[in-house]
Short mmCIF file of C-alpha atoms and ligand atoms in Angstrom, two decimals:
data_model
loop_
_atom_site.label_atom_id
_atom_site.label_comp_id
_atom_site.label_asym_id
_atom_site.label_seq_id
_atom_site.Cartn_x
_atom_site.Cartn_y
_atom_site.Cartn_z
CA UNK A 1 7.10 31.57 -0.81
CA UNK A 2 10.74 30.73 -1.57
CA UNK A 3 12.49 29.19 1.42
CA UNK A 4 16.67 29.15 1.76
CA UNK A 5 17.89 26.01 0.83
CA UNK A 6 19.09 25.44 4.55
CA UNK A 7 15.71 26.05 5.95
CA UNK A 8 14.49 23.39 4.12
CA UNK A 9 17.29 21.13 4.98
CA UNK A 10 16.47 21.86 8.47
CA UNK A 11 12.71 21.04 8.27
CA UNK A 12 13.31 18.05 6.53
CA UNK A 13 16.03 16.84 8.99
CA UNK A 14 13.82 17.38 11.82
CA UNK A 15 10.65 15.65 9.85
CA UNK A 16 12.99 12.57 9.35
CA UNK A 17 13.47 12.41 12.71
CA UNK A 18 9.41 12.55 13.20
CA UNK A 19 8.96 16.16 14.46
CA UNK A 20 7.38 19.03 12.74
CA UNK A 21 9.20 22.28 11.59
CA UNK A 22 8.16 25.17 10.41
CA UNK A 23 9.28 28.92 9.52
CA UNK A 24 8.05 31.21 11.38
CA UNK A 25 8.05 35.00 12.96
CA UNK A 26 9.20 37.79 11.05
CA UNK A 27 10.40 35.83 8.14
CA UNK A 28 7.72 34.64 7.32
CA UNK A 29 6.04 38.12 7.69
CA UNK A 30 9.17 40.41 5.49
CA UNK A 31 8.94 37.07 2.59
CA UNK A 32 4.99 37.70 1.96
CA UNK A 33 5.88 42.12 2.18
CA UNK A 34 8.25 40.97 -0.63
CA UNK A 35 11.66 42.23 1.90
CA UNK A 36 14.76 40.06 2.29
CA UNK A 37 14.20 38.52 6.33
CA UNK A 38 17.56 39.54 8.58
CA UNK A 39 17.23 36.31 9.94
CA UNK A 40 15.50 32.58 9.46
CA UNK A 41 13.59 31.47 12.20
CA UNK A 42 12.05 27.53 12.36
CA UNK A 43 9.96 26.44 15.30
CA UNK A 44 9.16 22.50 15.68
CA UNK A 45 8.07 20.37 18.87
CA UNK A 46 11.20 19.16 18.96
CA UNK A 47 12.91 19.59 22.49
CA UNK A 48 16.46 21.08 22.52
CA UNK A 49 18.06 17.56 22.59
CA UNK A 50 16.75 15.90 19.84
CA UNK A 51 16.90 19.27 17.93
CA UNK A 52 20.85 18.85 18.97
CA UNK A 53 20.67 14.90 17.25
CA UNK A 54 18.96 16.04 14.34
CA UNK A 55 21.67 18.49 13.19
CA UNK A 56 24.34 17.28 14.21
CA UNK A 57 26.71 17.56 12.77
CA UNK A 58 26.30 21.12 12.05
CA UNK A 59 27.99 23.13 14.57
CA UNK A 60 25.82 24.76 17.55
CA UNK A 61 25.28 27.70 19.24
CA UNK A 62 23.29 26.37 22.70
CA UNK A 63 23.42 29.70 24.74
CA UNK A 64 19.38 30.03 24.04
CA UNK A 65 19.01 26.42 24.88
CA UNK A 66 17.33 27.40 28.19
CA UNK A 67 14.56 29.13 26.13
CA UNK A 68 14.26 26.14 24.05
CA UNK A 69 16.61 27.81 21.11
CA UNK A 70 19.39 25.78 19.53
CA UNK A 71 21.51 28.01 16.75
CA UNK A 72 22.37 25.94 13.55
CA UNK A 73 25.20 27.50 12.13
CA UNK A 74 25.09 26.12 8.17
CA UNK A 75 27.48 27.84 5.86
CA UNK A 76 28.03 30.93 8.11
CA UNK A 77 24.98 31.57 8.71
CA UNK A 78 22.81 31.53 12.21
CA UNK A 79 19.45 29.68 11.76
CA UNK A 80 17.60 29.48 15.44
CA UNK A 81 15.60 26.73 15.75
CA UNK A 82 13.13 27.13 19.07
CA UNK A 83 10.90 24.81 20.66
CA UNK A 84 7.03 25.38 20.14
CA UNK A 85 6.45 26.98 23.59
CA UNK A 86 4.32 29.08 25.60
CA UNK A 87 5.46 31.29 28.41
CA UNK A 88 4.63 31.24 31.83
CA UNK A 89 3.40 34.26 33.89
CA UNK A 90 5.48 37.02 33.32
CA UNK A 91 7.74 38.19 36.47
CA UNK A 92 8.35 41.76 35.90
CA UNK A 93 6.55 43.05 32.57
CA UNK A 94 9.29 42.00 30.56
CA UNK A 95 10.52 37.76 31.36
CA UNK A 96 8.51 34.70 31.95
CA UNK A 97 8.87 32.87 34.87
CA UNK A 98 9.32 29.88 32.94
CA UNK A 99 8.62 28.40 29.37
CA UNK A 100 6.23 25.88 28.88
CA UNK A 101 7.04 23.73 25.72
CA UNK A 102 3.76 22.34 23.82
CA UNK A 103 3.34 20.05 21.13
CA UNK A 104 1.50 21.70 18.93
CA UNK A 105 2.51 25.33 16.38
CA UNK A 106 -0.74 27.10 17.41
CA UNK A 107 -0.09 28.25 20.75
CA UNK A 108 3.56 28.99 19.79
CA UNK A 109 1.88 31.30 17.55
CA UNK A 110 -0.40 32.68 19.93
CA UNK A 111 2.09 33.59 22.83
CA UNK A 112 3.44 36.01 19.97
CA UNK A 113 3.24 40.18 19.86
CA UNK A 114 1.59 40.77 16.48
CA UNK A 115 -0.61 39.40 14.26
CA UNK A 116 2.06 39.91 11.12
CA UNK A 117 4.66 38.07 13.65
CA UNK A 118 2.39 34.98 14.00
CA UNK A 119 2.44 33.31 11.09
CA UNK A 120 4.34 30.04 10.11
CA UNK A 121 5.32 28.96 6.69
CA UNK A 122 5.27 25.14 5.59
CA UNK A 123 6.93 24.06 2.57
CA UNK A 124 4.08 21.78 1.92
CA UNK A 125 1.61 22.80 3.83
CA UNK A 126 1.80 26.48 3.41
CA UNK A 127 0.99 29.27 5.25
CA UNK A 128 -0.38 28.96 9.09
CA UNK A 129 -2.21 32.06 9.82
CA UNK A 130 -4.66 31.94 12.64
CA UNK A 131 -4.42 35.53 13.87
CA UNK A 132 -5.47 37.34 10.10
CA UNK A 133 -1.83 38.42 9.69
CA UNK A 134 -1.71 37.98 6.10
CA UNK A 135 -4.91 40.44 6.37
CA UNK A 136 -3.34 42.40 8.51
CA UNK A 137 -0.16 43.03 6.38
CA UNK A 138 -2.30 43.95 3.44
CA UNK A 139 -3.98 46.42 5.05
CA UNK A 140 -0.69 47.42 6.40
CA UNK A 141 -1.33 47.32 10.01
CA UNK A 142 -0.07 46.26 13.48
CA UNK A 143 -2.59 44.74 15.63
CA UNK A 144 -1.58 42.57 18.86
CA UNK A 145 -2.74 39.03 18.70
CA UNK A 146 -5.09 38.49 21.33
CA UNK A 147 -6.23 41.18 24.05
CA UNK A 148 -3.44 43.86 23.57
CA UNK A 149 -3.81 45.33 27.16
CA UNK A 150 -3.04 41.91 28.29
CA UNK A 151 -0.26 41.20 25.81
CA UNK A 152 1.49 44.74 26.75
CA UNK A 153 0.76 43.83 30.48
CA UNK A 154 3.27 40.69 30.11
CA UNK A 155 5.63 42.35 28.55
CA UNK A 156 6.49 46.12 27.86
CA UNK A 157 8.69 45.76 25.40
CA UNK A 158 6.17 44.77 22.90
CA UNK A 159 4.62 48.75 22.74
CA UNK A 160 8.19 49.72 21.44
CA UNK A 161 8.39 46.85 18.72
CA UNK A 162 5.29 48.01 17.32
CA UNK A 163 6.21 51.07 17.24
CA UNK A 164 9.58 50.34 15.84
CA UNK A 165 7.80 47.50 13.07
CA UNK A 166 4.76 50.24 12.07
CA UNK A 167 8.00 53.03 11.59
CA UNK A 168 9.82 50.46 9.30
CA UNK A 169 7.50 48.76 7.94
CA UNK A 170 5.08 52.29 6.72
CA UNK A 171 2.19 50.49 8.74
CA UNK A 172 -0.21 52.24 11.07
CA UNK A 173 -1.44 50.63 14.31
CA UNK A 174 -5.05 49.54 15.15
CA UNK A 175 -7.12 51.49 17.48
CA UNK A 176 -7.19 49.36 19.76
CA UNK A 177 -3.48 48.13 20.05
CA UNK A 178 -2.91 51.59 19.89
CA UNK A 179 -4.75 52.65 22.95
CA UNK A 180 -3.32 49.84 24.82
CA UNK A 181 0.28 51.13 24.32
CA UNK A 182 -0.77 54.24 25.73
CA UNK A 183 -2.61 52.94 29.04
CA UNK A 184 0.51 50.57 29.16
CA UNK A 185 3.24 53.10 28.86
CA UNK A 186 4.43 53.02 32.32
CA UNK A 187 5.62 49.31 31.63
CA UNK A 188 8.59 50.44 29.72
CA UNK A 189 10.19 51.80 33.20
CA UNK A 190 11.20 48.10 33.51
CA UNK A 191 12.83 48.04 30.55
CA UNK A 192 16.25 47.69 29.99
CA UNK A 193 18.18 50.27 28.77
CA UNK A 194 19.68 48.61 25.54
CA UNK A 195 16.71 47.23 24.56
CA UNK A 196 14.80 50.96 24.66
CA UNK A 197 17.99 51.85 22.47
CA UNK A 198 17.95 48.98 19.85
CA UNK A 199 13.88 49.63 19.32
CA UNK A 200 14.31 53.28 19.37
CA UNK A 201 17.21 53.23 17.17
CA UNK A 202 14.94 51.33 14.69
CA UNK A 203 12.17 53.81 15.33
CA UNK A 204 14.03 56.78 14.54
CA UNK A 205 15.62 55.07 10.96
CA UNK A 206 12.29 53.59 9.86
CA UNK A 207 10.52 55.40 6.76
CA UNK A 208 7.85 56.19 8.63
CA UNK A 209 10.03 57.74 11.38
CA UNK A 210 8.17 60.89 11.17
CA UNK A 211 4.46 59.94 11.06
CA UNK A 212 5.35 57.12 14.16
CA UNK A 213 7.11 60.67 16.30
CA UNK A 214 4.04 62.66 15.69
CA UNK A 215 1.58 59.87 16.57
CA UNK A 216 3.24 58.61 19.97
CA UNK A 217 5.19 61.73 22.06
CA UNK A 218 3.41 60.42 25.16
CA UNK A 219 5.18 57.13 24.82
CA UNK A 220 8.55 59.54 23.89
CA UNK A 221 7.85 61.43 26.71
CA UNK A 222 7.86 58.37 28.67
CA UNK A 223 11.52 57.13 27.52
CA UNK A 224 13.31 60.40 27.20
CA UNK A 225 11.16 63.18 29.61
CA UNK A 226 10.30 66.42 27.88
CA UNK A 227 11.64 65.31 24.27
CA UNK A 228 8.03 65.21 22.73
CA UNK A 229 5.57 67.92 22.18
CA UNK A 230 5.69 72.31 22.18
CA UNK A 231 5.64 74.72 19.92
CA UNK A 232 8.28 73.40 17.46
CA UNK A 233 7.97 69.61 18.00
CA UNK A 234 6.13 69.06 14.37
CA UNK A 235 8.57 70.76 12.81
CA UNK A 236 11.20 68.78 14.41
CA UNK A 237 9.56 65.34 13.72
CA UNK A 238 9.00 66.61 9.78
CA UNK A 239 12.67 67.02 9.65
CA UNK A 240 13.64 63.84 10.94
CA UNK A 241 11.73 62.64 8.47
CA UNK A 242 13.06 64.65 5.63
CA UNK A 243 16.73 63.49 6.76
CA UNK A 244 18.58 61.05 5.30
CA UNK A 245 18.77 57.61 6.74
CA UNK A 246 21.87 58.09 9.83
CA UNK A 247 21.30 57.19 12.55
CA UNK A 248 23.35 60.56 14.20
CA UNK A 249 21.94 62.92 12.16
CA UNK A 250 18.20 61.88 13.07
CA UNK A 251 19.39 61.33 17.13
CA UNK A 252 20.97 64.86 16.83
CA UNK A 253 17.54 66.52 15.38
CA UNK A 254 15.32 64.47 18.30
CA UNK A 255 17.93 65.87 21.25
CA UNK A 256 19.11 69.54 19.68
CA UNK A 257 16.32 71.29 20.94
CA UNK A 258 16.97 71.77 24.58
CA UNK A 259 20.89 71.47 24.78
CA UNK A 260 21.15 70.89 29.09
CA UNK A 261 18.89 68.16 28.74
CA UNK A 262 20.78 66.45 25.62
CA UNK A 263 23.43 64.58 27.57
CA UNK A 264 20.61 63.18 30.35
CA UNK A 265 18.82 61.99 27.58
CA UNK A 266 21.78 60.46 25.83
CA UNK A 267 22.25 58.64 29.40
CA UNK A 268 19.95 57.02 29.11
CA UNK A 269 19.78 55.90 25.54
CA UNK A 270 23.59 55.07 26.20
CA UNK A 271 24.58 54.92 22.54
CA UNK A 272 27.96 54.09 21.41
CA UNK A 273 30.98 56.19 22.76
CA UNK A 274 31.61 57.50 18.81
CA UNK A 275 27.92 58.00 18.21
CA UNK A 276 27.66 60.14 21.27
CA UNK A 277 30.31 62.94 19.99
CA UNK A 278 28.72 62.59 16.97
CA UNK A 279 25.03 63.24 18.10
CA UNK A 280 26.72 66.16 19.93
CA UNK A 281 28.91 67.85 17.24
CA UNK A 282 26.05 67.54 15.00
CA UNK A 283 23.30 68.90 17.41
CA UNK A 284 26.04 72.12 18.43
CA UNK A 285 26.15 72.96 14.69
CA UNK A 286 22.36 73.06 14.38
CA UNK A 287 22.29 76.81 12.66
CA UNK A 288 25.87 76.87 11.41
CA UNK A 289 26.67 76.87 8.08
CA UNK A 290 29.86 78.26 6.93
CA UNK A 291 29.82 79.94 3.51
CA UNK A 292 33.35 80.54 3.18
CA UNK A 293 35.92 77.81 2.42
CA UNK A 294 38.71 78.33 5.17
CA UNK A 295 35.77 78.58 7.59
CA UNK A 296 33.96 75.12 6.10
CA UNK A 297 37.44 73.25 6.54
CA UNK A 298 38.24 74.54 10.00
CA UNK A 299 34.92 72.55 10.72
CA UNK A 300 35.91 69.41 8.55
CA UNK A 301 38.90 69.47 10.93
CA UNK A 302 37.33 70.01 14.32
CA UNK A 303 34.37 67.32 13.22
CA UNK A 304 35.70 64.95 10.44
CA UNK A 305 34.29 64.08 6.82
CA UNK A 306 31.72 62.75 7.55
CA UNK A 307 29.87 64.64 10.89
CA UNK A 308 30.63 67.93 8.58
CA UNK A 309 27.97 66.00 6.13
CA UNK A 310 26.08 65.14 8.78
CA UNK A 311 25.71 68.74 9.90
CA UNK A 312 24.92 69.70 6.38
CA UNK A 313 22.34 67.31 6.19
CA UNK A 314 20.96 67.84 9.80
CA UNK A 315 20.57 71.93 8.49
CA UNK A 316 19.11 71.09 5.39
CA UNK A 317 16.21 68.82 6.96
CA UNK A 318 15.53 71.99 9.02
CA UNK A 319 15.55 73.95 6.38
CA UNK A 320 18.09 76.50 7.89
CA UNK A 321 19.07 79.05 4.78
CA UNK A 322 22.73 78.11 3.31
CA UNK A 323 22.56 74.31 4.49
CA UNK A 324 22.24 73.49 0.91
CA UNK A 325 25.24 75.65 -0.69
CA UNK A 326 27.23 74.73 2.68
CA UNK A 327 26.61 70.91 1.89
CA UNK A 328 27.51 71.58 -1.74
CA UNK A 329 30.68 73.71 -0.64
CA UNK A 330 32.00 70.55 1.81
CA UNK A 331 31.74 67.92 -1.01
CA UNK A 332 33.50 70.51 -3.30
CA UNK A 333 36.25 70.88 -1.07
CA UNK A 334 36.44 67.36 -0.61
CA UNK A 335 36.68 66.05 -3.79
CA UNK A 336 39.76 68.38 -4.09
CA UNK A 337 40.83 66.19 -1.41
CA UNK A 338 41.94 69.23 0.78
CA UNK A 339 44.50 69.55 3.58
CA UNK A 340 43.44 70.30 6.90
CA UNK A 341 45.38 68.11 9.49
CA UNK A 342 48.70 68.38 10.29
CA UNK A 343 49.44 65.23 9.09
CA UNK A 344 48.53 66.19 5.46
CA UNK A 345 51.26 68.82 4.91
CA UNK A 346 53.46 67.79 2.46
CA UNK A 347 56.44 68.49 4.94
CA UNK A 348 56.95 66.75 8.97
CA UNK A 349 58.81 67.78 11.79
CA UNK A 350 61.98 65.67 10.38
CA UNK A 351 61.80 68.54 7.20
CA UNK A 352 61.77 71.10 9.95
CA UNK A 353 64.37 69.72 12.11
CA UNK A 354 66.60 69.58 9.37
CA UNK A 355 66.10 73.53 8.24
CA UNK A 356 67.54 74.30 12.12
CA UNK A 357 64.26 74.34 14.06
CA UNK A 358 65.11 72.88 16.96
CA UNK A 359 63.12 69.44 18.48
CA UNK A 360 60.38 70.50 20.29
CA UNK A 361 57.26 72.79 20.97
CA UNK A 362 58.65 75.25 18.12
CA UNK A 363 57.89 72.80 15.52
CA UNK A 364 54.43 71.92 16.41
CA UNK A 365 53.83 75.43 16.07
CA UNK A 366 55.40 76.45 12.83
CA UNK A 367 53.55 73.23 11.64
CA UNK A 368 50.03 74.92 12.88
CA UNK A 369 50.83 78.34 11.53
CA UNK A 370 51.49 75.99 8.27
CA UNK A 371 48.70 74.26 8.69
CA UNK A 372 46.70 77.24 8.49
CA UNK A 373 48.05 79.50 5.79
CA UNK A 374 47.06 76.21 3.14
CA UNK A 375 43.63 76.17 5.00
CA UNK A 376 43.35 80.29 4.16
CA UNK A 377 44.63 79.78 0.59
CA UNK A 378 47.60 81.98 1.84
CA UNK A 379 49.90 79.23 0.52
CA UNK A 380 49.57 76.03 -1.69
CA UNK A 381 50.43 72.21 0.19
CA UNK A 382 53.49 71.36 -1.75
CA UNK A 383 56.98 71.35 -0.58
CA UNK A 384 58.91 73.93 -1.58
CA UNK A 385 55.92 76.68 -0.63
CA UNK A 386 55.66 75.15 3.13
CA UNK A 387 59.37 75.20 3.81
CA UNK A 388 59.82 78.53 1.94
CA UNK A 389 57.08 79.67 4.51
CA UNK A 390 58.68 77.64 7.29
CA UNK A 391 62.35 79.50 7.11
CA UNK A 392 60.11 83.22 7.20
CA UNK A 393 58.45 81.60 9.73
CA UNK A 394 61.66 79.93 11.87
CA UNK A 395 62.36 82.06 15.31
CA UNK A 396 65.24 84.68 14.47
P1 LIG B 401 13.21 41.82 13.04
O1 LIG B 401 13.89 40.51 12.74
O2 LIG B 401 12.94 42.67 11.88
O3 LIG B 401 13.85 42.53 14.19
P2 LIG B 401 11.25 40.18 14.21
O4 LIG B 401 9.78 40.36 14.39
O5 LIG B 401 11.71 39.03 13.40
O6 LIG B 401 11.76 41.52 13.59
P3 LIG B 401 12.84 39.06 16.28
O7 LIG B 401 13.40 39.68 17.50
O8 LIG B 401 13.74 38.48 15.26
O9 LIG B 401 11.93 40.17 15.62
O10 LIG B 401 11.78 37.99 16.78
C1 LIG B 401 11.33 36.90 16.00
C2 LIG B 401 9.88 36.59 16.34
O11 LIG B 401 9.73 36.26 17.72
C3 LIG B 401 8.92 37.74 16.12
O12 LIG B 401 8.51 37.83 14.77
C4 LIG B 401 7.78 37.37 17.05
O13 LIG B 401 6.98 36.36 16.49
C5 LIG B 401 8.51 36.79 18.22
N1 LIG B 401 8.84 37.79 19.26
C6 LIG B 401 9.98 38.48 19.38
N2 LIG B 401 9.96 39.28 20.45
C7 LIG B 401 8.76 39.09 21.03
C8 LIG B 401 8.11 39.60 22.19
N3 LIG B 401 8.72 40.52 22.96
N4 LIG B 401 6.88 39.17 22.49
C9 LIG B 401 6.26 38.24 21.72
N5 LIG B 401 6.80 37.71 20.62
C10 LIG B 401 8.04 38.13 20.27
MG1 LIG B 402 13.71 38.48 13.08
#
């Protein structure tokens, strides 16, 4: 396994100083799948402080230092560098009480969700496995380390990141983790909002978005009330699937059947403002698809670029006829690059002004009757067309 040169630097700073270090978590795990690793993580039994003295004089990030986490910022990059620890009893299915730190990697391992997340990687040493992750990953699987009632009883969370890592990763989930996440399901009530959203978000854009929907609605139902399950639920999963990779077009397909519940559900997944009117534009299109080309640009303009896609694409997953041929007609028009604001007329208000239309509501208007002559193909976008227009069109 091929460490970053800055991992390396780390462990051997912190094994000058006489401590251990290690990689560990889901680096370790996405380096042996053969996937680049978002982030580095190294855990040592070094205590913030001296973890502080051996980097200096990188700088620091410290706000995890109360978990035991020091950030080592080395050319622009975050490495997080935690104390071997084990948590105390967990307060409300989701934080410890407290964290213990140990001495020793193995029950930092241990105190970790799944078996594929519990590994540690040694430069020298190798690979620290205790848990049969390496296994585990070749027989492309998520399986809690230890007893997974008991590991789901700590802390809720955990039943969504398994979900989330089997729906990115293509890995199913052992029988038994898997009936655990179902007696535990009630536990996500005490989770946080934004942390439902980031693991569902995950979910939903995994590749095996569609096989992780069909397999858990009760735990869907749970989250978002009455999203899972009826008559046309497979269908709706298999299409979610089939979709491309957006994040708006695969929310819009999970909310658009039942459109007074849509915005309760988005409440509660509280994505981003812009995300929101997407979802929505794109779910209130589900079953529209313009054929002609005034009609397809009148819904460029009401949605933008790229939610028109996004509707095309939504359509097509469904397999609604003319989602194809619309989706071909939009990238047509667009590669024309068409006119269909206002503020792509080749004449303003100034050009107006100065033919006698006085400052003022009138323009706006002549500018939308404009406007929508070039979107009919009543008149072409240049110049001397608009204002030629504009004088039949100026108020007698
Ligand atoms: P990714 O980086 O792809 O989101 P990850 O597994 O690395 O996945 P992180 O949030 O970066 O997720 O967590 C790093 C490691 O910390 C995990 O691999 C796991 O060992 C441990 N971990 C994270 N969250 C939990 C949790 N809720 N319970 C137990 N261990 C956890
Ligand atoms: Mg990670």
């Amino acid at each position: 396994m091929q460490l970053p040169q800055a991992v390396l630097d780390i462990i051997q700073a912190l094994e000058r100083a006489g401590f251990e270090g290690y990689a560990v978590g889901g680096c370790v795990r996405d380096n042996l799948m053969g996937r680049p690793p978002h982030d580095w993580d190294i855990c040592t039994n070094a205590q913030p402080a001296a973890i502080q003295a051996c980097m200096a004089p990188c700088p620091m990030l410290t706000n995890g230092i109360k978990h035991g986490t020091v950030g080592v910022i080395i050319q622009g990059q975050v490495y997080e560098i935690t104390t071997y620890r084990v948590d105390g009893a967990y307060r409300d299915h989701r934080h410890p009480a407290g964290v213990c730190y140990v001495d020793a990697l193995q029950p930092d391992l241990a105190r970790r969700d799944f078996t594929i997340n519990a590994m540690a990687y040694h430069p020298m040493y190798g690979l620290v496995d205790p848990f049969g992750g390496r296994q585990d990953i070749a027989l492309k699987r998520i399986r809690a380390v230890g007893d997974a009632m008991e590991r789901f009883e700590e802390d809720g969370l955990r039943i969504l990141r398994g979900i989330r890592l089997a729906s990115e990763l293509g890995f199913s989930i052992e029988e038994n983790t898997r009936l655990a996440m179902g007696q535990k399901k009630h536990l996500l009530a005490c989770l946080a909002r934004e942390r439902i959203w980031a693991e569902l978000s995950r979910w939903l854009m995994g590749t095996a978005a569609a096989q992780t929907l069909a397999g858990f609605p009760d735990i869907l139902n749970q989250i978002l009330p009455g999203i899972a399950g009826g008559p046309e639920w497979d269908e709706l999963v298999h299409a979610i699937g089939r979709a491309p990779a957006r994040l708006a077009v695969r929310l819009a397909l999970l909310i658009c059947r039942r459109p007074g519940r849509a915005g309760e559900w988005l409440d509660t997944l509280r994505p981003s403002r812009a995300l929101r009117s997407q979802v929505l534009q794109i779910a209130g299109h589900i079953g529209q698809c313009p054929k002609a080309p005034a009609d397809a640009l009148y819904l460029i303009a009401r949605t933008g670029e790229q939610t028109a896609r996004d509707i095309a694409a939504a359509n097509i997953a469904l397999g609604i006829p003319g989602a194809q041929p619309f989706l071909s007609l939009i990238e047509t028009l667009l590669a024309g690059q068409p006119c269909y604001r206002i503020d792509q007329l080749a004449v303003d208000g100034g050009d107006l002004m100065r033919l006698g239309i006085p400052r003022g509501p009138q323009i706006g208007r002549v500018l939308a009757l404009l406007l929508d002559g070039v979107i009919r193909g009543e008149w072409s976008n240049n110049r001397e067309a608009l204002l030629a227009q504009a004088q039949k069109l100026m108020p007698a």
